[in-house]
CSV table of C-alpha atoms and ligand atoms in Angstrom, one decimal:
chain,number,residue,atom,x,y,z
A,1,MET,CA,-216.3,103.6,164.8
A,2,SER,CA,-214.9,104.1,167.9
A,3,VAL,CA,-213.3,100.5,169.6
A,4,THR,CA,-215.1,99.7,172.5
A,5,MET,CA,-213.8,97.0,175.1
A,6,GLU,CA,-216.7,94.1,173.6
A,7,LYS,CA,-215.0,94.1,170.0
A,8,ILE,CA,-211.8,94.1,171.4
A,9,VAL,CA,-213.1,90.5,173.5
A,10,SER,CA,-215.0,89.6,170.1
A,11,LEU,CA,-212.1,90.1,167.5
A,12,CYS,CA,-210.1,88.3,170.6
A,13,LYS,CA,-211.9,85.1,170.4
A,14,ARG,CA,-212.1,84.9,166.8
A,15,ARG,CA,-208.8,85.3,166.0
A,16,GLY,CA,-207.6,83.9,169.1
A,17,PHE,CA,-205.8,86.0,170.7
A,18,ILE,CA,-207.6,85.5,174.4
A,19,PHE,CA,-209.5,83.2,175.6
A,20,GLN,CA,-211.8,83.0,178.8
A,21,SER,CA,-209.7,80.4,181.6
A,22,SER,CA,-211.5,77.0,181.5
A,23,GLU,CA,-214.5,78.5,178.6
A,24,ILE,CA,-216.0,74.9,178.7
A,25,TYR,CA,-216.5,74.7,182.4
A,26,GLY,CA,-218.6,77.8,182.8
A,27,LYS,CA,-215.0,79.7,182.5
A,28,LEU,CA,-212.4,81.1,185.6
A,29,ASN,CA,-213.2,84.8,186.2
A,30,ALA,CA,-210.8,87.0,185.9
A,31,CYS,CA,-208.6,84.7,184.4
A,32,TYR,CA,-207.1,84.3,180.9
A,33,ASP,CA,-205.4,81.6,178.0
A,34,TYR,CA,-204.0,83.5,175.2
A,35,GLY,CA,-204.3,81.5,171.6
A,36,PRO,CA,-201.9,81.2,169.4
A,37,MET,CA,-201.7,84.5,168.0
A,38,GLY,CA,-202.2,86.3,171.7
A,39,VAL,CA,-198.9,84.0,172.7
A,40,GLU,CA,-196.9,85.6,170.1
A,41,LEU,CA,-198.3,89.2,171.0
A,42,LYS,CA,-196.9,88.1,174.6
A,43,ARG,CA,-193.6,87.2,173.8
A,44,ASN,CA,-193.1,90.2,171.4
A,45,VAL,CA,-193.7,92.0,174.0
A,46,LYS,CA,-191.6,91.0,176.6
A,47,GLU,CA,-188.9,91.2,174.0
A,48,ALA,CA,-189.2,94.4,173.1
A,49,TRP,CA,-189.3,95.4,177.0
A,50,TRP,CA,-186.5,92.9,177.6
A,51,ARG,CA,-184.0,94.2,174.9
A,52,ALA,CA,-185.3,98.1,175.9
A,53,MET,CA,-184.2,97.2,179.4
A,54,VAL,CA,-181.5,94.8,179.7
A,55,TYR,CA,-180.1,94.7,176.1
A,56,GLU,CA,-179.7,98.5,175.8
A,57,HIS,CA,-178.2,98.8,179.5
A,58,GLU,CA,-174.5,97.7,180.2
A,59,ASN,CA,-176.3,97.9,183.6
A,60,ILE,CA,-179.0,96.2,183.8
A,61,VAL,CA,-179.3,92.5,184.1
A,62,GLY,CA,-181.5,89.9,184.7
A,63,LEU,CA,-183.1,87.5,186.7
A,64,ASP,CA,-186.1,85.4,186.6
A,65,ALA,CA,-186.8,84.5,190.8
A,66,ALA,CA,-189.3,81.5,192.1
A,67,ILE,CA,-193.0,82.2,192.8
A,68,LEU,CA,-193.3,81.2,196.0
A,69,MET,CA,-191.0,83.0,198.6
A,70,HIS,CA,-189.8,82.5,202.1
A,71,PRO,CA,-193.1,84.0,204.3
A,72,ARG,CA,-191.3,86.5,205.5
A,73,VAL,CA,-190.3,88.4,202.9
A,74,TRP,CA,-194.0,89.7,202.8
A,75,GLU,CA,-193.9,90.4,206.5
A,76,ALA,CA,-191.0,92.6,205.2
A,77,SER,CA,-192.7,94.2,202.1
A,78,GLY,CA,-195.5,95.0,204.0
A,79,HIS,CA,-197.8,92.8,202.3
A,80,VAL,CA,-199.0,90.7,205.3
A,81,ALA,CA,-200.1,93.7,207.3
A,82,GLY,CA,-200.7,96.1,204.3
A,83,PHE,CA,-201.5,94.8,201.3
A,84,THR,CA,-205.8,95.3,201.9
A,85,ASP,CA,-208.5,97.0,200.2
A,86,PRO,CA,-212.0,97.3,201.9
A,87,LEU,CA,-214.7,95.1,201.7
A,88,VAL,CA,-218.1,95.6,201.8
A,89,ASP,CA,-220.7,93.1,201.1
A,90,CYS,CA,-224.0,93.7,200.2
A,91,ARG,CA,-226.9,91.6,202.5
A,92,GLN,CA,-229.4,91.4,199.9
A,93,CYS,CA,-228.5,90.8,196.6
A,94,LYS,CA,-224.5,89.3,197.9
A,95,MET,CA,-222.4,91.0,195.9
A,96,ARG,CA,-219.0,92.4,196.8
A,97,PHE,CA,-217.6,95.4,196.5
A,98,ARG,CA,-214.2,97.5,197.1
A,99,GLU,CA,-215.4,100.2,199.9
A,100,ASP,CA,-213.4,103.1,197.3
A,101,GLU,CA,-215.1,102.8,194.2
A,102,ILE,CA,-218.3,103.2,195.4
A,103,ASP,CA,-220.2,106.3,194.9
A,104,PRO,CA,-219.9,108.3,198.0
A,105,LYS,CA,-223.3,109.5,198.1
A,106,LYS,CA,-224.3,105.3,197.8
A,107,LEU,CA,-221.5,104.8,200.6
A,108,GLU,CA,-223.5,107.2,202.9
A,109,ASN,CA,-226.8,105.9,202.3
A,110,LYS,CA,-225.4,102.0,201.9
A,111,GLN,CA,-227.1,101.9,199.2
A,112,CYS,CA,-225.6,98.7,196.8
A,113,PRO,CA,-224.9,99.5,193.4
A,114,ASN,CA,-226.0,96.8,192.6
A,115,CYS,CA,-229.2,95.9,193.8
A,116,GLY,CA,-230.2,99.4,194.7
A,117,THR,CA,-231.2,98.1,198.2
A,118,LYS,CA,-230.7,100.8,200.7
A,119,ASP,CA,-228.7,100.1,204.0
A,120,ALA,CA,-227.4,97.0,202.5
A,121,LEU,CA,-224.0,97.0,202.6
A,122,THR,CA,-222.0,95.9,205.9
A,123,ASP,CA,-219.2,97.6,207.5
A,124,ALA,CA,-215.8,97.8,205.3
A,125,ARG,CA,-213.1,94.9,206.6
A,126,GLN,CA,-209.7,95.0,205.0
A,127,PHE,CA,-209.2,91.7,202.7
A,128,ASN,CA,-206.0,91.0,202.3
A,129,LEU,CA,-205.1,90.7,197.9
A,130,MET,CA,-202.4,88.0,198.1
A,131,PHE,CA,-203.6,83.8,197.2
A,132,LYS,CA,-202.6,81.5,200.0
A,133,THR,CA,-201.7,77.8,199.6
A,134,HIS,CA,-199.5,75.2,201.9
A,135,MET,CA,-195.8,74.0,201.1
A,136,GLY,CA,-195.9,70.3,201.2
A,137,ALA,CA,-198.0,67.4,202.6
A,138,VAL,CA,-199.7,68.9,206.1
A,139,GLU,CA,-201.8,71.7,205.5
A,140,GLU,CA,-201.2,73.6,209.3
A,141,GLU,CA,-199.9,77.0,209.5
A,142,ALA,CA,-195.9,76.9,209.3
A,143,SER,CA,-196.6,75.3,205.8
A,144,LEU,CA,-198.4,78.7,204.6
A,145,VAL,CA,-196.8,80.7,201.7
A,146,TYR,CA,-198.2,83.2,199.1
A,147,LEU,CA,-198.6,83.6,195.8
A,148,ARG,CA,-196.2,86.7,194.7
A,149,PRO,CA,-198.3,89.4,194.4
A,150,GLU,CA,-195.4,91.6,192.5
A,151,THR,CA,-192.2,90.0,191.1
A,152,ALA,CA,-190.6,93.3,193.1
A,153,GLN,CA,-189.3,90.7,195.9
A,154,GLY,CA,-187.6,88.5,193.6
A,155,ILE,CA,-185.2,90.9,193.1
A,156,TYR,CA,-184.9,92.8,196.6
A,157,VAL,CA,-183.6,89.9,197.9
A,158,ASN,CA,-181.8,88.8,195.4
A,159,TYR,CA,-179.5,91.9,194.8
A,160,LYS,CA,-176.3,91.4,196.7
A,161,ASN,CA,-176.4,87.9,194.6
A,162,VAL,CA,-176.8,90.0,191.5
A,163,MET,CA,-174.6,92.3,192.3
A,164,ASP,CA,-171.3,90.5,193.2
A,165,SER,CA,-172.0,87.6,190.5
A,166,SER,CA,-172.5,89.9,187.6
A,167,ARG,CA,-170.0,92.4,189.5
A,168,GLN,CA,-172.3,95.6,189.1
A,169,LYS,CA,-171.2,98.6,191.0
A,170,ILE,CA,-174.6,100.8,192.4
A,171,PRO,CA,-176.3,102.8,189.9
A,172,PHE,CA,-177.5,99.4,189.1
A,173,GLY,CA,-180.6,97.7,187.6
A,174,ILE,CA,-182.3,94.3,187.8
A,175,ALA,CA,-184.8,93.5,185.6
A,176,GLN,CA,-187.4,90.1,185.5
A,177,ILE,CA,-190.6,88.8,184.2
A,178,GLY,CA,-192.7,87.3,185.9
A,179,LYS,CA,-195.8,86.0,187.2
A,180,ALA,CA,-197.9,88.1,190.0
A,181,PHE,CA,-201.5,86.9,191.8
A,182,ARG,CA,-203.7,88.8,193.4
A,183,ASN,CA,-207.2,88.3,194.6
A,184,GLU,CA,-209.1,91.2,193.3
A,185,ILE,CA,-211.9,92.1,194.7
A,186,THR,CA,-213.1,93.7,191.3
A,187,PRO,CA,-211.6,92.2,188.8
A,188,GLY,CA,-212.8,93.1,185.5
A,189,ASN,CA,-212.5,94.7,182.1
A,190,PHE,CA,-211.0,91.9,180.4
A,191,LEU,CA,-207.4,92.0,180.8
A,192,PHE,CA,-206.9,95.4,182.7
A,193,ARG,CA,-207.5,93.9,186.1
A,194,THR,CA,-207.3,90.1,186.3
A,195,ARG,CA,-206.2,87.9,189.3
A,196,GLU,CA,-203.4,86.0,187.6
A,197,PHE,CA,-201.4,88.6,185.5
A,198,GLU,CA,-198.1,89.5,184.2
A,199,GLN,CA,-194.8,91.9,185.2
A,200,MET,CA,-192.1,93.4,184.2
A,201,GLU,CA,-190.6,95.3,186.0
A,202,MET,CA,-187.3,96.8,187.0
A,203,GLN,CA,-185.6,97.8,190.0
A,204,TYR,CA,-183.2,100.3,190.0
A,205,PHE,CA,-180.4,100.8,193.2
A,206,VAL,CA,-178.7,104.3,193.7
A,207,THR,CA,-177.3,105.9,195.6
A,208,PRO,CA,-179.3,108.5,198.7
A,209,GLY,CA,-180.0,111.3,197.0
A,210,ASP,CA,-179.4,111.0,193.5
A,211,ASP,CA,-183.0,109.1,193.2
A,212,GLU,CA,-184.9,112.0,192.0
A,213,GLU,CA,-183.3,112.5,189.6
A,214,VAL,CA,-182.9,108.9,188.3
A,215,PHE,CA,-186.5,108.9,189.3
A,216,GLU,CA,-187.1,112.1,186.4
A,217,THR,CA,-184.3,110.0,183.6
A,218,TRP,CA,-186.5,106.8,184.4
A,219,LYS,CA,-190.2,108.2,184.2
A,220,ALA,CA,-189.1,109.9,180.2
A,221,SER,CA,-187.1,107.1,178.8
A,222,ARG,CA,-190.4,104.3,180.1
A,223,MET,CA,-192.6,106.9,178.5
A,224,ALA,CA,-190.7,107.1,175.5
A,225,TRP,CA,-191.0,103.7,175.4
A,226,TYR,CA,-194.4,103.6,174.5
A,227,ASP,CA,-193.9,105.3,171.4
A,228,THR,CA,-190.8,102.8,170.3
A,229,ILE,CA,-193.6,99.7,170.2
A,230,GLY,CA,-196.3,102.5,167.7
A,231,ILE,CA,-199.1,103.0,171.0
A,232,ARG,CA,-200.0,106.9,170.1
A,233,LYS,CA,-198.8,109.5,171.9
A,234,GLU,CA,-201.9,111.5,172.8
A,235,LYS,CA,-203.4,108.3,174.5
A,236,LEU,CA,-200.5,108.6,176.8
A,237,ARG,CA,-200.2,111.1,179.7
A,238,PHE,CA,-198.4,111.1,183.5
A,239,HIS,CA,-200.0,111.3,187.1
A,240,GLU,CA,-198.9,112.1,190.0
A,241,HIS,CA,-199.4,110.2,192.7
A,242,GLY,CA,-200.7,112.2,195.6
A,243,LYS,CA,-200.6,111.8,199.4
A,244,ASP,CA,-203.6,109.2,199.4
A,245,GLU,CA,-202.9,107.1,197.2
A,246,LEU,CA,-198.7,106.8,197.3
A,247,ALA,CA,-198.4,102.8,197.9
A,248,HIS,CA,-196.8,103.0,201.8
A,249,TYR,CA,-193.2,102.2,200.2
A,250,ALA,CA,-193.1,105.1,198.2
A,251,LYS,CA,-192.0,108.6,198.6
A,252,LYS,CA,-193.0,109.2,195.2
A,253,ALA,CA,-195.0,108.4,191.9
A,254,PHE,CA,-195.8,108.4,188.9
A,255,ASP,CA,-198.3,106.1,187.0
A,256,ILE,CA,-197.8,106.2,182.7
A,257,GLN,CA,-201.6,106.0,181.8
A,258,TYR,CA,-203.5,105.4,179.0
A,259,GLU,CA,-207.2,106.6,177.3
A,260,TYR,CA,-208.2,102.8,177.7
A,261,PRO,CA,-212.4,102.7,176.5
A,262,ILE,CA,-213.5,102.8,179.8
A,263,GLY,CA,-211.1,106.1,180.9
A,264,TRP,CA,-208.3,107.3,181.9
A,265,LYS,CA,-206.2,104.1,183.9
A,266,GLU,CA,-203.1,103.3,184.6
A,267,LEU,CA,-200.7,101.4,182.8
A,268,GLU,CA,-197.8,101.5,184.3
A,269,GLY,CA,-196.2,102.6,187.1
A,270,ILE,CA,-192.8,104.7,187.5
A,271,HIS,CA,-192.0,104.7,192.2
A,272,ASN,CA,-189.0,105.9,194.2
A,273,ARG,CA,-189.3,103.2,197.1
A,274,THR,CA,-186.5,105.0,199.0
A,275,ASP,CA,-184.2,102.8,201.2
A,276,PHE,CA,-187.7,101.2,202.6
A,277,ASP,CA,-187.8,97.9,200.8
A,278,LEU,CA,-183.7,97.2,202.1
A,279,SER,CA,-184.1,98.4,205.4
A,280,ARG,CA,-186.8,96.2,205.7
A,281,HIS,CA,-185.0,93.0,204.2
A,282,GLN,CA,-182.3,93.4,206.4
A,283,GLU,CA,-184.1,94.4,209.5
A,284,TYR,CA,-186.6,91.2,208.7
A,285,SER,CA,-183.4,88.9,207.4
A,286,GLY,CA,-180.6,90.4,209.7
A,287,LYS,CA,-178.5,90.1,206.7
A,288,ASP,CA,-176.4,93.3,206.1
A,289,LEU,CA,-177.6,94.3,203.2
A,290,THR,CA,-175.3,97.5,203.1
A,291,TYR,CA,-173.5,98.4,199.8
A,292,PHE,CA,-170.2,100.1,200.4
A,293,ASN,CA,-169.1,102.6,197.5
A,294,ASP,CA,-165.1,102.2,197.5
A,295,ALA,CA,-164.5,105.5,195.8
A,296,THR,CA,-166.0,107.6,198.3
A,297,ARG,CA,-165.4,105.0,201.5
A,298,GLU,CA,-169.0,105.7,202.2
A,299,ARG,CA,-171.9,102.7,203.6
A,300,TYR,CA,-175.9,102.7,202.6
A,301,ILE,CA,-179.2,100.7,202.0
A,302,PRO,CA,-179.5,102.2,198.6
A,303,PHE,CA,-182.7,103.7,197.5
A,304,ILE,CA,-184.7,102.0,194.5
A,305,ILE,CA,-185.7,103.4,191.6
A,306,GLU,CA,-188.8,101.5,190.3
A,307,THR,CA,-190.5,100.9,186.5
A,308,SER,CA,-193.4,98.3,186.9
A,309,ALA,CA,-195.4,97.6,184.5
A,310,GLY,CA,-198.6,95.1,183.8
A,311,VAL,CA,-197.7,92.4,180.9
A,312,ASP,CA,-201.2,91.9,180.1
A,313,ARG,CA,-202.3,95.2,179.9
A,314,THR,CA,-199.6,96.7,178.0
A,315,LEU,CA,-200.9,93.7,175.7
A,316,LEU,CA,-204.3,95.6,175.8
A,317,THR,CA,-203.1,98.5,175.3
A,318,VAL,CA,-201.4,97.2,172.1
A,319,LEU,CA,-204.9,95.6,170.7
A,320,VAL,CA,-207.2,98.8,172.1
A,321,ASP,CA,-204.7,101.7,170.0
A,322,ALA,CA,-204.3,99.1,166.7
A,323,TYR,CA,-207.9,98.6,166.7
A,324,GLU,CA,-209.7,100.6,163.7
A,325,GLU,CA,-212.5,99.8,161.7
A,326,GLU,CA,-211.6,101.2,158.3
A,327,LYS,CA,-214.7,103.0,155.8
A,328,LEU,CA,-213.3,101.7,152.8
A,329,GLU,CA,-215.3,102.7,148.8
A,330,LYS,CA,-217.9,99.6,149.0
A,331,ASP,CA,-217.5,98.2,153.2
A,332,THR,CA,-215.8,98.5,156.3
A,333,ARG,CA,-212.6,96.6,157.3
A,334,THR,CA,-211.6,95.4,160.7
A,335,VAL,CA,-207.8,96.1,160.9
A,336,MET,CA,-205.0,95.8,163.5
A,337,HIS,CA,-202.6,98.6,162.8
A,338,ILE,CA,-200.1,96.1,165.3
A,339,ASP,CA,-196.8,97.9,165.7
A,340,PRO,CA,-194.8,95.6,163.1
A,341,LYS,CA,-192.2,94.6,165.3
A,342,LEU,CA,-194.8,93.8,167.7
A,343,ALA,CA,-197.2,91.7,165.1
A,344,PRO,CA,-197.8,88.4,165.7
A,345,VAL,CA,-197.1,86.8,162.3
A,346,LYS,CA,-195.2,89.2,160.3
A,347,ALA,CA,-196.1,88.0,157.0
A,348,ALA,CA,-198.3,85.9,155.6
A,349,VAL,CA,-197.9,83.9,152.3
A,350,PHE,CA,-200.4,83.6,149.5
A,351,PRO,CA,-200.5,81.5,146.2
A,352,LEU,CA,-202.9,83.7,144.2
A,353,VAL,CA,-204.8,80.3,142.8
A,354,ASN,CA,-204.1,76.5,143.4
A,355,ARG,CA,-202.7,75.6,140.4
A,356,ASP,CA,-200.1,76.2,138.2
A,357,GLY,CA,-197.3,75.5,140.0
A,358,MET,CA,-198.2,78.8,142.5
A,359,PRO,CA,-198.5,76.8,146.2
A,360,GLU,CA,-194.8,75.0,145.2
A,361,ILE,CA,-193.1,78.7,144.5
A,362,ALA,CA,-195.1,79.8,147.9
A,363,HIS,CA,-194.6,76.9,150.0
A,364,LYS,CA,-191.3,77.1,149.1
A,365,ILE,CA,-191.2,81.6,150.0
A,366,THR,CA,-192.6,80.2,153.3
A,367,ASP,CA,-190.4,77.6,154.1
A,368,ASP,CA,-187.1,80.5,153.5
A,369,LEU,CA,-189.0,83.0,155.6
A,370,LYS,CA,-189.9,81.1,158.4
A,371,LYS,CA,-185.9,80.5,159.3
A,372,THR,CA,-186.1,84.0,160.4
A,373,ILE,CA,-189.7,85.5,160.7
A,374,MET,CA,-193.2,84.1,161.3
A,375,VAL,CA,-194.7,83.3,158.5
A,376,PHE,CA,-198.6,81.9,157.8
A,377,TYR,CA,-199.3,80.3,154.8
A,378,ASP,CA,-202.8,80.6,153.9
A,379,ASP,CA,-204.6,79.0,150.1
A,380,SER,CA,-208.5,79.0,151.4
A,381,GLY,CA,-210.7,81.4,149.6
A,382,ALA,CA,-210.5,84.5,147.4
A,383,VAL,CA,-207.1,86.9,148.1
A,384,GLY,CA,-209.4,89.8,149.0
A,385,ARG,CA,-210.8,87.6,152.1
A,386,ARG,CA,-206.9,85.7,153.2
A,387,TYR,CA,-206.0,89.9,153.3
A,388,ARG,CA,-208.9,90.5,155.3
A,389,ARG,CA,-208.4,87.8,157.5
A,390,GLN,CA,-204.9,88.9,158.2
A,391,ASP,CA,-205.4,92.8,158.7
A,392,GLU,CA,-207.4,91.6,162.1
A,393,ALA,CA,-204.7,88.8,162.9
A,394,GLY,CA,-202.7,92.5,162.4
A,395,THR,CA,-200.8,90.9,159.9
A,396,PRO,CA,-198.4,93.9,158.5
A,397,TYR,CA,-197.2,91.8,155.1
A,398,CYS,CA,-199.4,89.6,152.9
A,399,ILE,CA,-197.2,87.6,150.2
A,400,THR,CA,-199.1,86.9,146.5
A,401,VAL,CA,-197.8,84.3,144.4
A,402,ASP,CA,-199.4,85.4,141.0
A,403,SER,CA,-198.6,84.4,137.2
A,404,GLN,CA,-196.3,87.4,136.3
A,405,THR,CA,-194.1,85.9,139.8
A,406,LEU,CA,-194.1,82.6,136.9
A,407,GLU,CA,-192.5,84.8,134.4
A,408,ASP,CA,-190.1,87.0,136.4
A,409,GLU,CA,-190.1,85.9,139.9
A,410,THR,CA,-191.3,88.5,141.5
A,411,VAL,CA,-194.0,88.7,143.7
A,412,THR,CA,-196.2,91.6,145.7
A,413,ILE,CA,-195.8,92.5,149.3
A,414,ARG,CA,-199.0,94.0,149.9
A,415,ASP,CA,-198.9,96.7,153.3
A,416,ARG,CA,-201.7,95.9,155.7
A,417,ASP,CA,-202.1,99.9,156.6
A,418,SER,CA,-201.8,101.7,153.6
A,419,MET,CA,-203.2,99.0,151.3
A,420,GLU,CA,-200.2,99.6,148.7
A,421,GLN,CA,-198.7,96.9,146.7
A,422,GLU,CA,-195.1,96.7,145.3
A,423,ARG,CA,-193.6,94.2,143.3
A,424,VAL,CA,-190.2,92.7,144.8
A,425,PRO,CA,-188.0,90.2,143.7
A,426,VAL,CA,-187.8,87.1,145.0
A,427,SER,CA,-184.6,86.9,146.3
A,428,GLY,CA,-185.2,90.1,147.9
A,429,LEU,CA,-187.7,89.4,149.7
A,430,ILE,CA,-186.0,88.9,153.2
A,431,ALA,CA,-184.7,91.5,153.3
A,432,GLU,CA,-187.0,93.8,152.2
A,433,LEU,CA,-188.9,92.5,155.3
A,434,ASN,CA,-186.9,92.7,157.9
A,435,LYS,CA,-186.3,96.4,156.7
A,436,ARG,CA,-189.5,97.1,157.1
A,437,ILE,CA,-190.5,95.2,160.2
A,438,TRP,CA,-187.7,96.3,162.1
A,439,LYS,CA,-187.2,99.9,160.8
B,1,GAP,N1,-193.9,96.5,192.1
B,1,GAP,C1,-195.2,97.5,192.0
B,1,GAP,C2,-196.4,97.2,191.9
B,1,GAP,O1,-196.7,96.0,191.6
B,1,GAP,P1,-198.8,97.8,190.7
B,1,GAP,O2,-198.9,99.6,190.9
B,1,GAP,O3,-199.7,97.4,191.6
B,1,GAP,O4,-197.1,98.6,191.6
B,1,GAP,C3,-197.9,97.8,188.4
B,1,GAP,O5,-199.1,97.4,189.7
B,1,GAP,C4,-198.6,96.9,187.3
B,1,GAP,O6,-198.8,96.0,187.6
B,1,GAP,C5,-199.9,97.7,186.7
B,1,GAP,O7,-199.3,98.7,186.4
B,1,GAP,C6,-200.4,97.2,186.3
B,1,GAP,O8,-199.7,97.3,184.7
B,1,GAP,C7,-200.2,96.1,186.2
B,1,GAP,N2,-201.1,94.9,187.2
B,1,GAP,C8,-201.9,95.5,188.7
B,1,GAP,N3,-202.3,94.6,188.9
B,1,GAP,C9,-202.6,94.3,188.0
B,1,GAP,C10,-204.0,93.3,187.8
B,1,GAP,N4,-204.8,92.5,188.9
B,1,GAP,N5,-204.3,92.5,186.6
B,1,GAP,C11,-203.4,93.2,185.0
B,1,GAP,N6,-202.7,94.0,185.7
B,1,GAP,C12,-201.7,94.4,187.2
């Protein structure tokens, strides 16, 4: 049975991955809250990205810039003038649409895609996607600030600070994970397009002329990363932006797309942003943002190769890719084949029955394991049902204390994907789990 977005939404709620924001007040559209399982999965996604981008590259360092930035930043970046979508309204049903998402035939007749009324759509007007707010006590034009629509700009305005303080030389990169906000006209499809989300962005500063080769390297490297977090290769592909799709800052852009239940869609963007950003910030700030190469005695504004992934969209991809309704001999089980590295809970520990000293041993094992990995103790219900609950939550290993444990100090480890069980000594449990999780 194929995965649908509805099945993912339902499992996420049932198992405590993701809830609708402010649900008891009738929800806030396109905003989501991460529950106990979701928050762990999200942390693990970010950790895997940070490890691959920062810890594994000597010339990439991290940054955590403020969400609120000087309003001139967004003038320089082009967002005040150009970060817009064409908005049309239906005079009949009052729904709003992005003009570029309406079927061309309907658009020709100004027919509403929702209520079907002809001649009902207004002309398009450009709608800026940035959220505005005011800083300080007085709400006046001078106090206007924006919630950042991308994390990238925090990196550009800090490039000299970071380079000088961390003694980097070009080529080098700055990585950042953080919240971004966009007042999307048509959010939807669960986590796919929300109004508040997180990005994992890396900006790589290079000598002009080296940009095209570096672009290709990062393109390949980012695709390879999805394999390391267990996403099926056949569900991923590149999509090159045509001239009409390219963002105002980009010379070349490729999306990594995933085949979601809603079709092939962008998961991450890799962009050659040229010297656009730093040139603009130099112009608007009046500060020298050139780089001087001691060896070649050349001075230039670096080019930037950007890799930009959404945390929430990656998480959605992990969930969709992991979901399986597996037909067994007697019934069907829902199992989330989440890569053990990312799984919220690494191991669940069960006493087979709540007597004969089994709970005490199981508690002791839990206490030992929780010093290094996220574990969950469960003693309620039949052991088969406990396994199924963990399958749905994506827990890769279940450890059961049974009557044989009392005799020889061994336990069973049950593998989520194969459902096979193996007996291992309690003394070697942590080593065995670590071997399997971080393989
Ligand atoms: N700095 C470049 C930039 O922001 P983007 O293609 O607009 O490029 C990059 O966004 C990534 O951020 C996307 O590939 C997607 O994963 C994520 N993203 C963008 N808008 C989003 C939204 N409304 N909801 C969830 N994720 C979003």
